[in-house]
Amino acid sequence: MKNFSFALLALLCSTVASFAQDFQGMAVYESKTSTADFKARMDGNKEMTPEMKKMMEERMKKMFEKTFILNFDKTSSIYKEEEKLEAPGQSAGRFRMMGSMMGGGGTYYKNVKEKTYTVDKEFMSKEFLVVDSLPKLNWKLSGETKKIGDYTCYKATAIKPVSASDFRNARLKKEEEAKKGEESKEKKTNFMAEFDMPKEIEITAWYTPEIPINQGPEGYWGLPGLILEVNDGKTVIMCSKLVMNSKEKVEIKPSKKGKVVSQKEYDEIVVKKMEEMREQFQTQGGNRGGIRMGH
């Protein structure tokens, strides 16, 4: 392990020296989240026709399979979902909201020098600007390597706390579990009662010292090289394209739109409003009346 550390340090020193002050790069990432739990629940629902199931699977694919662009320099980056045309309709807003809860939407800005991040989120027609400190992950480095494209990558693992507003790691409870206590008041009003949400997850990342940038997709950072792949057991984010020192420079700065909140405050807002929505649907017999966001 000591020899691996010395070799990695030597590689970093030689590579860093070749990077100019105005260095900038761009990486394309493909994100895929497993939908096995949702598909299993649909298959067990006898009321759903094959046509309904096919339509839901197509919509889930749009929510769970996304393409992102990461533009980065030496100290900061912006990570944004690739824009796609949405079909018009009343359900567009709801699917945009769910897409945000599945890791999409907004511009994720990271400044690794100041150890802060800023991300703009739209939730139920209200704009928020989440501003907080970057979570420090206790990465464990490994000498294990693999090739991603033309780059040699090294493996690293860490335990990461899960945000309550990120539903990618939520597991739908089994139908028999969900029915338990169905008549209780808590069951009727507690939106989260439908899901098992882990408090923390194990992350496996692959980074390349050949690009000595302390950056990666989403909120991932803290490794001695650009992170090209992340796997949390349910979502895989994989780099599919890298462009270094393009002549076209991108302005890397945080968004300014939305009500400024911390990550904890935003999580609490999302969970509370989803619980209110669940309660309203049940008391009105499924009537999809709007819920107004408070100020």
Tab-separated table of N, CA, C and O in Angstrom, residues 24-125:
chain	number	residue	atom	x	y	z
A	24	GLN	N	-9.662	24.011	-18.372
A	24	GLN	CA	-11.075	23.688	-18.211
A	24	GLN	C	-11.382	22.405	-18.970
A	24	GLN	O	-10.790	22.142	-20.017
A	25	GLY	N	-12.266	21.616	-18.416
A	25	GLY	CA	-12.640	20.359	-19.062
A	25	GLY	C	-14.136	20.125	-19.007
A	25	GLY	O	-14.876	20.815	-18.298
A	26	MET	N	-14.589	19.132	-19.784
A	26	MET	CA	-15.995	18.778	-19.831
A	26	MET	C	-16.135	17.266	-19.845
A	26	MET	O	-15.420	16.571	-20.580
A	27	ALA	N	-17.038	16.739	-19.022
A	27	ALA	CA	-17.290	15.300	-18.975
A	27	ALA	C	-18.780	15.043	-19.104
A	27	ALA	O	-19.600	15.769	-18.528
A	28	VAL	N	-19.139	14.022	-19.878
A	28	VAL	CA	-20.534	13.608	-20.029
A	28	VAL	C	-20.735	12.346	-19.199
A	28	VAL	O	-19.949	11.397	-19.282
A	29	TYR	N	-21.778	12.336	-18.377
A	29	TYR	CA	-22.075	11.183	-17.521
A	29	TYR	C	-23.463	10.630	-17.842
A	29	TYR	O	-24.415	11.379	-18.061
A	30	GLU	N	-23.560	9.302	-17.847
A	30	GLU	CA	-24.841	8.620	-18.000
A	30	GLU	C	-25.228	8.042	-16.639
A	30	GLU	O	-24.458	7.306	-16.035
A	31	SER	N	-26.416	8.409	-16.165
A	31	SER	CA	-26.890	7.959	-14.860
A	31	SER	C	-28.059	6.999	-15.030
A	31	SER	O	-29.022	7.299	-15.741
A	32	LYS	N	-27.964	5.833	-14.381
A	32	LYS	CA	-29.042	4.841	-14.449
A	32	LYS	C	-29.358	4.349	-13.041
A	32	LYS	O	-28.464	3.932	-12.300
A	33	THR	N	-30.645	4.414	-12.679
A	33	THR	CA	-31.109	3.955	-11.373
A	33	THR	C	-31.985	2.726	-11.553
A	33	THR	O	-32.864	2.710	-12.424
A	34	SER	N	-31.767	1.704	-10.736
A	34	SER	CA	-32.542	0.471	-10.835
A	34	SER	C	-34.015	0.733	-10.533
A	34	SER	O	-34.354	1.443	-9.581
A	35	THR	N	-34.892	0.150	-11.337
A	35	THR	CA	-36.339	0.293	-11.133
A	35	THR	C	-36.973	-1.046	-10.751
A	35	THR	O	-38.191	-1.212	-10.865
A	36	ALA	N	-36.171	-1.989	-10.278
A	36	ALA	CA	-36.664	-3.340	-10.001
A	36	ALA	C	-37.812	-3.341	-9.000
A	36	ALA	O	-38.797	-4.069	-9.164
A	37	ASP	N	-37.708	-2.517	-7.924
A	37	ASP	CA	-38.760	-2.483	-6.903
A	37	ASP	C	-40.088	-2.014	-7.487
A	37	ASP	O	-41.145	-2.573	-7.203
A	38	PHE	N	-40.021	-0.944	-8.306
A	38	PHE	CA	-41.235	-0.393	-8.879
A	38	PHE	C	-41.857	-1.351	-9.885
A	38	PHE	O	-43.079	-1.501	-9.946
A	39	LYS	N	-41.019	-2.009	-10.699
A	39	LYS	CA	-41.538	-2.958	-11.680
A	39	LYS	C	-42.188	-4.150	-11.004
A	39	LYS	O	-43.214	-4.663	-11.453
A	40	ALA	N	-41.583	-4.613	-9.882
A	40	ALA	CA	-42.153	-5.740	-9.153
A	40	ALA	C	-43.526	-5.385	-8.588
A	40	ALA	O	-44.454	-6.201	-8.617
A	41	ARG	N	-43.661	-4.140	-8.085
A	41	ARG	CA	-44.959	-3.701	-7.556
A	41	ARG	C	-45.994	-3.615	-8.686
A	41	ARG	O	-47.148	-3.982	-8.499
A	42	MET	N	-45.582	-3.123	-9.853
A	42	MET	CA	-46.505	-3.039	-10.991
A	42	MET	C	-46.943	-4.426	-11.456
A	42	MET	O	-48.113	-4.647	-11.763
A	43	ASP	N	-45.988	-5.358	-11.514
A	43	ASP	CA	-46.311	-6.714	-11.965
A	43	ASP	C	-47.317	-7.377	-11.031
A	43	ASP	O	-48.124	-8.214	-11.464
A	44	GLY	N	-47.270	-6.999	-9.740
A	44	GLY	CA	-48.193	-7.579	-8.769
A	44	GLY	C	-49.532	-6.883	-8.700
A	44	GLY	O	-50.434	-7.317	-7.981
A	45	ASN	N	-49.677	-5.791	-9.446
A	45	ASN	CA	-50.929	-5.029	-9.447
A	45	ASN	C	-51.830	-5.542	-10.572
A	45	ASN	O	-51.611	-5.251	-11.743
A	46	LYS	N	-52.863	-6.306	-10.207
A	46	LYS	CA	-53.750	-6.918	-11.197
A	46	LYS	C	-54.662	-5.904	-11.872
A	46	LYS	O	-55.264	-6.182	-12.904
A	47	GLU	N	-54.787	-4.693	-11.278
A	47	GLU	CA	-55.666	-3.678	-11.849
A	47	GLU	C	-55.015	-2.951	-13.023
A	47	GLU	O	-55.697	-2.269	-13.789
A	48	MET	N	-53.674	-3.069	-13.144
A	48	MET	CA	-52.968	-2.386	-14.225
A	48	MET	C	-52.974	-3.238	-15.495
A	48	MET	O	-52.614	-4.410	-15.465
A	49	THR	N	-53.393	-2.635	-16.604
A	49	THR	CA	-53.393	-3.339	-17.890
A	49	THR	C	-51.968	-3.339	-18.452
A	49	THR	O	-51.130	-2.526	-18.040
A	50	PRO	N	-51.672	-4.232	-19.411
A	50	PRO	CA	-50.342	-4.227	-20.042
A	50	PRO	C	-49.991	-2.880	-20.658
A	50	PRO	O	-48.831	-2.459	-20.630
A	51	GLU	N	-51.005	-2.193	-21.214
A	51	GLU	CA	-50.764	-0.879	-21.811
A	51	GLU	C	-50.342	0.135	-20.744
A	51	GLU	O	-49.447	0.953	-20.963
A	52	MET	N	-51.023	0.095	-19.582
A	52	MET	CA	-50.689	1.007	-18.476
A	52	MET	C	-49.271	0.743	-17.972
A	52	MET	O	-48.512	1.670	-17.692
A	53	LYS	N	-48.928	-0.541	-17.860
A	53	LYS	CA	-47.593	-0.907	-17.375
A	53	LYS	C	-46.519	-0.416	-18.347
A	53	LYS	O	-45.479	0.100	-17.930
A	54	LYS	N	-46.790	-0.579	-19.659
A	54	LYS	CA	-45.822	-0.141	-20.666
A	54	LYS	C	-45.626	1.372	-20.607
A	54	LYS	O	-44.502	1.868	-20.672
A	55	MET	N	-46.725	2.118	-20.440
A	55	MET	CA	-46.646	3.569	-20.349
A	55	MET	C	-45.855	3.992	-19.116
A	55	MET	O	-45.004	4.883	-19.183
A	56	MET	N	-46.105	3.319	-17.968
A	56	MET	CA	-45.395	3.655	-16.736
A	56	MET	C	-43.906	3.333	-16.853
A	56	MET	O	-43.061	4.077	-16.365
A	57	GLU	N	-43.583	2.221	-17.504
A	57	GLU	CA	-42.178	1.850	-17.677
A	57	GLU	C	-41.438	2.869	-18.532
A	57	GLU	O	-40.280	3.201	-18.261
A	58	GLU	N	-42.109	3.385	-19.570
A	58	GLU	CA	-41.488	4.406	-20.423
A	58	GLU	C	-41.252	5.693	-19.647
A	58	GLU	O	-40.221	6.347	-19.801
A	59	ARG	N	-42.212	6.070	-18.801
A	59	ARG	CA	-42.052	7.281	-17.999
A	59	ARG	C	-40.970	7.112	-16.944
A	59	ARG	O	-40.209	8.033	-16.671
A	60	MET	N	-40.906	5.905	-16.355
A	60	MET	CA	-39.870	5.650	-15.356
A	60	MET	C	-38.488	5.694	-15.987
A	60	MET	O	-37.532	6.166	-15.369
A	61	LYS	N	-38.386	5.202	-17.213
A	61	LYS	CA	-37.096	5.216	-17.893
A	61	LYS	C	-36.587	6.638	-18.051
A	61	LYS	O	-35.397	6.917	-17.863
A	62	LYS	N	-37.513	7.575	-18.368
A	62	LYS	CA	-37.118	8.980	-18.505
A	62	LYS	C	-36.653	9.560	-17.184
A	62	LYS	O	-35.758	10.400	-17.142
A	63	MET	N	-37.272	9.110	-16.082
A	63	MET	CA	-36.901	9.619	-14.764
A	63	MET	C	-35.623	8.992	-14.235
A	63	MET	O	-34.840	9.632	-13.546
A	64	PHE	N	-35.413	7.706	-14.558
A	64	PHE	CA	-34.327	6.953	-13.950
A	64	PHE	C	-33.088	6.816	-14.832
A	64	PHE	O	-32.067	6.325	-14.374
A	65	GLU	N	-33.170	7.229	-16.091
A	65	GLU	CA	-32.007	7.205	-16.979
A	65	GLU	C	-31.777	8.618	-17.506
A	65	GLU	O	-32.593	9.138	-18.257
A	66	LYS	N	-30.670	9.220	-17.131
A	66	LYS	CA	-30.419	10.621	-17.453
A	66	LYS	C	-28.991	10.813	-17.962
A	66	LYS	O	-28.107	10.004	-17.680
A	67	THR	N	-28.798	11.911	-18.686
A	67	THR	CA	-27.474	12.311	-19.153
A	67	THR	C	-27.137	13.661	-18.535
A	67	THR	O	-27.968	14.574	-18.544
A	68	PHE	N	-25.918	13.770	-17.988
A	68	PHE	CA	-25.476	15.000	-17.332
A	68	PHE	C	-24.174	15.498	-17.956
A	68	PHE	O	-23.378	14.707	-18.471
A	69	ILE	N	-23.969	16.803	-17.870
A	69	ILE	CA	-22.736	17.426	-18.335
A	69	ILE	C	-22.029	18.055	-17.133
A	69	ILE	O	-22.643	18.822	-16.375
A	70	LEU	N	-20.754	17.726	-16.946
A	70	LEU	CA	-19.937	18.325	-15.899
A	70	LEU	C	-18.872	19.204	-16.550
A	70	LEU	O	-18.040	18.722	-17.311
A	71	ASN	N	-18.943	20.507	-16.296
A	71	ASN	CA	-17.884	21.431	-16.726
A	71	ASN	C	-17.065	21.790	-15.502
A	71	ASN	O	-17.625	22.163	-14.456
A	72	PHE	N	-15.738	21.702	-15.608
A	72	PHE	CA	-14.902	21.886	-14.425
A	72	PHE	C	-13.608	22.621	-14.750
A	72	PHE	O	-13.110	22.597	-15.872
A	73	ASP	N	-13.083	23.308	-13.719
A	73	ASP	CA	-11.743	23.860	-13.799
A	73	ASP	C	-10.979	23.339	-12.576
A	73	ASP	O	-11.362	22.312	-12.010
A	74	LYS	N	-9.958	24.036	-12.137
A	74	LYS	CA	-9.132	23.517	-11.042
A	74	LYS	C	-9.851	23.470	-9.698
A	74	LYS	O	-9.560	22.614	-8.865
A	75	THR	N	-10.774	24.409	-9.461
A	75	THR	CA	-11.385	24.499	-8.131
A	75	THR	C	-12.905	24.368	-8.113
A	75	THR	O	-13.481	24.156	-7.049
A	76	SER	N	-13.568	24.511	-9.255
A	76	SER	CA	-15.031	24.503	-9.234
A	76	SER	C	-15.607	23.743	-10.424
A	76	SER	O	-14.903	23.444	-11.393
A	77	SER	N	-16.899	23.465	-10.339
A	77	SER	CA	-17.562	22.731	-11.418
A	77	SER	C	-19.051	23.019	-11.396
A	77	SER	O	-19.617	23.443	-10.381
A	78	ILE	N	-19.703	22.793	-12.540
A	78	ILE	CA	-21.156	22.804	-12.623
A	78	ILE	C	-21.596	21.501	-13.276
A	78	ILE	O	-21.007	21.045	-14.253
A	79	TYR	N	-22.626	20.909	-12.701
A	79	TYR	CA	-23.131	19.607	-13.135
A	79	TYR	C	-24.610	19.772	-13.429
A	79	TYR	O	-25.398	20.148	-12.558
A	80	LYS	N	-25.003	19.542	-14.683
A	80	LYS	CA	-26.374	19.836	-15.081
A	80	LYS	C	-26.910	18.758	-16.012
A	80	LYS	O	-26.179	18.262	-16.874
A	81	GLU	N	-28.182	18.431	-15.832
A	81	GLU	CA	-28.815	17.441	-16.698
A	81	GLU	C	-28.936	17.989	-18.114
A	81	GLU	O	-29.243	19.170	-18.308
A	82	GLU	N	-28.656	17.137	-19.083
A	82	GLU	CA	-28.777	17.532	-20.480
A	82	GLU	C	-30.246	17.814	-20.788
A	82	GLU	O	-31.128	16.994	-20.493
A	83	GLU	N	-30.503	18.971	-21.354
A	83	GLU	CA	-31.887	19.381	-21.605
A	83	GLU	C	-32.516	18.547	-22.712
A	83	GLU	O	-31.928	18.325	-23.760
A	84	LYS	N	-33.750	18.100	-22.442
A	84	LYS	CA	-34.519	17.337	-23.431
A	84	LYS	C	-35.907	17.937	-23.527
A	84	LYS	O	-36.444	18.444	-22.546
A	85	LEU	N	-36.488	17.859	-24.721
A	85	LEU	CA	-37.839	18.386	-24.914
A	85	LEU	C	-38.844	17.503	-24.188
A	85	LEU	O	-38.784	16.275	-24.264
A	86	GLU	N	-39.753	18.146	-23.449
A	86	GLU	CA	-40.785	17.417	-22.726
A	86	GLU	C	-42.111	17.494	-23.482
A	86	GLU	O	-42.453	18.522	-24.051
A	87	ALA	N	-42.846	16.398	-23.449
A	87	ALA	CA	-44.168	16.387	-24.080
A	87	ALA	C	-45.112	17.242	-23.242
A	87	ALA	O	-45.107	17.155	-22.020
A	88	PRO	N	-45.917	18.098	-23.888
A	88	PRO	CA	-46.838	18.945	-23.125
A	88	PRO	C	-47.924	18.113	-22.465
A	88	PRO	O	-48.242	17.008	-22.898
A	89	GLY	N	-48.494	18.656	-21.401
A	89	GLY	CA	-49.560	17.944	-20.706
A	89	GLY	C	-49.555	18.272	-19.225
A	89	GLY	O	-48.583	18.795	-18.694
A	90	GLN	N	-50.650	17.939	-18.553
A	90	GLN	CA	-50.777	18.252	-17.134
A	90	GLN	C	-49.790	17.485	-16.287
A	90	GLN	O	-49.416	17.917	-15.205
A	91	SER	N	-49.381	16.309	-16.757
A	91	SER	CA	-48.490	15.477	-15.944
A	91	SER	C	-47.036	15.914	-16.051
A	91	SER	O	-46.193	15.429	-15.306
A	92	ALA	N	-46.710	16.847	-16.955
A	92	ALA	CA	-45.316	17.253	-17.159
A	92	ALA	C	-44.716	17.824	-15.883
A	92	ALA	O	-43.575	17.521	-15.530
A	93	GLY	N	-45.499	18.662	-15.180
A	93	GLY	CA	-45.000	19.263	-13.939
A	93	GLY	C	-44.730	18.228	-12.880
A	93	GLY	O	-43.719	18.293	-12.176
A	94	ARG	N	-45.617	17.231	-12.750
A	94	ARG	CA	-45.441	16.196	-11.733
A	94	ARG	C	-44.210	15.353	-12.031
A	94	ARG	O	-43.458	15.000	-11.119
A	95	PHE	N	-44.001	15.025	-13.307
A	95	PHE	CA	-42.840	14.210	-13.645
A	95	PHE	C	-41.546	15.007	-13.536
A	95	PHE	O	-40.492	14.457	-13.254
A	96	ARG	N	-41.616	16.328	-13.758
A	96	ARG	CA	-40.446	17.160	-13.546
A	96	ARG	C	-40.079	17.190	-12.065
A	96	ARG	O	-38.914	17.136	-11.707
A	97	MET	N	-41.099	17.256	-11.209
A	97	MET	CA	-40.868	17.238	-9.768
A	97	MET	C	-40.261	15.902	-9.338
A	97	MET	O	-39.292	15.854	-8.585
A	98	MET	N	-40.839	14.783	-9.836
A	98	MET	CA	-40.304	13.474	-9.481
A	98	MET	C	-38.904	13.286	-10.043
A	98	MET	O	-38.051	12.669	-9.409
A	99	GLY	N	-38.651	13.845	-11.243
A	99	GLY	CA	-37.317	13.762	-11.819
A	99	GLY	C	-36.295	14.444	-10.946
A	99	GLY	O	-35.164	13.976	-10.775
A	100	SER	N	-36.685	15.572	-10.343
A	100	SER	CA	-35.796	16.284	-9.428
A	100	SER	C	-35.480	15.428	-8.209
A	100	SER	O	-34.354	15.410	-7.716
A	101	MET	N	-36.486	14.679	-7.718
A	101	MET	CA	-36.281	13.812	-6.559
A	101	MET	C	-35.478	12.572	-6.914
A	101	MET	O	-35.012	11.858	-6.024
A	102	MET	N	-35.300	12.320	-8.214
A	102	MET	CA	-34.499	11.186	-8.661
A	102	MET	C	-33.136	11.643	-9.184
A	102	MET	O	-32.504	10.957	-9.981
A	103	GLY	N	-32.697	12.814	-8.740
A	103	GLY	CA	-31.339	13.268	-9.050
A	103	GLY	C	-31.218	14.191	-10.233
A	103	GLY	O	-30.108	14.601	-10.584
A	104	GLY	N	-32.321	14.528	-10.879
A	104	GLY	CA	-32.254	15.403	-12.041
A	104	GLY	C	-32.641	16.829	-11.703
A	104	GLY	O	-32.968	17.160	-10.567
A	105	GLY	N	-32.624	17.678	-12.727
A	105	GLY	CA	-33.053	19.064	-12.552
A	105	GLY	C	-32.019	19.923	-11.848
A	105	GLY	O	-31.235	19.446	-11.042
A	106	GLY	N	-32.032	21.208	-12.180
A	106	GLY	CA	-31.160	22.148	-11.489
A	106	GLY	C	-29.718	22.098	-11.936
A	106	GLY	O	-29.287	21.206	-12.671
A	107	THR	N	-28.957	23.093	-11.476
A	107	THR	CA	-27.522	23.173	-11.744
A	107	THR	C	-26.769	22.990	-10.436
A	107	THR	O	-26.966	23.756	-9.486
A	108	TYR	N	-25.929	21.947	-10.377
A	108	TYR	CA	-25.180	21.624	-9.158
A	108	TYR	C	-23.790	22.242	-9.270
A	108	TYR	O	-22.978	21.819	-10.087
A	109	TYR	N	-23.531	23.267	-8.457
A	109	TYR	CA	-22.232	23.946	-8.455
A	109	TYR	C	-21.443	23.516	-7.230
A	109	TYR	O	-21.955	23.518	-6.109
A	110	LYS	N	-20.175	23.132	-7.459
A	110	LYS	CA	-19.277	22.771	-6.361
A	110	LYS	C	-18.027	23.649	-6.397
A	110	LYS	O	-17.460	23.875	-7.468
A	111	ASN	N	-17.615	24.116	-5.242
A	111	ASN	CA	-16.338	24.813	-5.113
A	111	ASN	C	-15.522	24.037	-4.084
A	111	ASN	O	-15.770	24.131	-2.877
A	112	VAL	N	-14.557	23.246	-4.570
A	112	VAL	CA	-13.810	22.368	-3.672
A	112	VAL	C	-12.777	23.144	-2.845
A	112	VAL	O	-12.310	22.646	-1.816
A	113	LYS	N	-12.428	24.347	-3.289
A	113	LYS	CA	-11.505	25.174	-2.515
A	113	LYS	C	-12.199	25.720	-1.275
A	113	LYS	O	-11.648	25.686	-0.168
A	114	GLU	N	-13.446	26.186	-1.463
A	114	GLU	CA	-14.216	26.716	-0.336
A	114	GLU	C	-15.046	25.639	0.348
A	114	GLU	O	-15.668	25.875	1.390
A	115	LYS	N	-15.088	24.435	-0.270
A	115	LYS	CA	-15.824	23.284	0.266
A	115	LYS	C	-17.319	23.590	0.435
A	115	LYS	O	-17.928	23.295	1.471
A	116	THR	N	-17.906	24.198	-0.592
A	116	THR	CA	-19.325	24.526	-0.579
A	116	THR	C	-19.988	24.065	-1.866
A	116	THR	O	-19.318	23.835	-2.872
A	117	TYR	N	-21.308	23.936	-1.822
A	117	TYR	CA	-22.063	23.634	-3.033
A	117	TYR	C	-23.350	24.446	-3.058
A	117	TYR	O	-23.874	24.868	-2.019
A	118	THR	N	-23.848	24.671	-4.273
A	118	THR	CA	-25.098	25.401	-4.500
A	118	THR	C	-25.869	24.684	-5.593
A	118	THR	O	-25.310	24.383	-6.645
A	119	VAL	N	-27.133	24.387	-5.343
A	119	VAL	CA	-27.947	23.733	-6.358
A	119	VAL	C	-29.349	24.339	-6.349
A	119	VAL	O	-29.951	24.519	-5.293
A	120	ASP	N	-29.843	24.715	-7.532
A	120	ASP	CA	-31.195	25.262	-7.631
A	120	ASP	C	-32.167	24.123	-7.909
A	120	ASP	O	-31.932	23.274	-8.762
A	121	LYS	N	-33.247	24.112	-7.155
A	121	LYS	CA	-34.254	23.056	-7.257
A	121	LYS	C	-35.637	23.666	-7.423
A	121	LYS	O	-35.974	24.646	-6.760
A	122	GLU	N	-36.438	23.069	-8.298
A	122	GLU	CA	-37.838	23.457	-8.423
A	122	GLU	C	-38.683	22.354	-7.821
A	122	GLU	O	-38.578	21.187	-8.202
A	123	PHE	N	-39.513	22.734	-6.836
A	123	PHE	CA	-40.368	21.748	-6.187
A	123	PHE	C	-41.766	22.319	-6.033
A	123	PHE	O	-41.964	23.338	-5.373
A	124	MET	N	-42.742	21.699	-6.685
A	124	MET	CA	-44.137	22.122	-6.646
A	124	MET	C	-44.277	23.595	-7.005
A	124	MET	O	-44.864	24.396	-6.277
A	125	SER	N	-43.666	23.956	-8.142
A	125	SER	CA	-43.743	25.299	-8.735
A	125	SER	C	-43.075	26.383	-7.901
A	125	SER	O	-43.269	27.575	-8.155
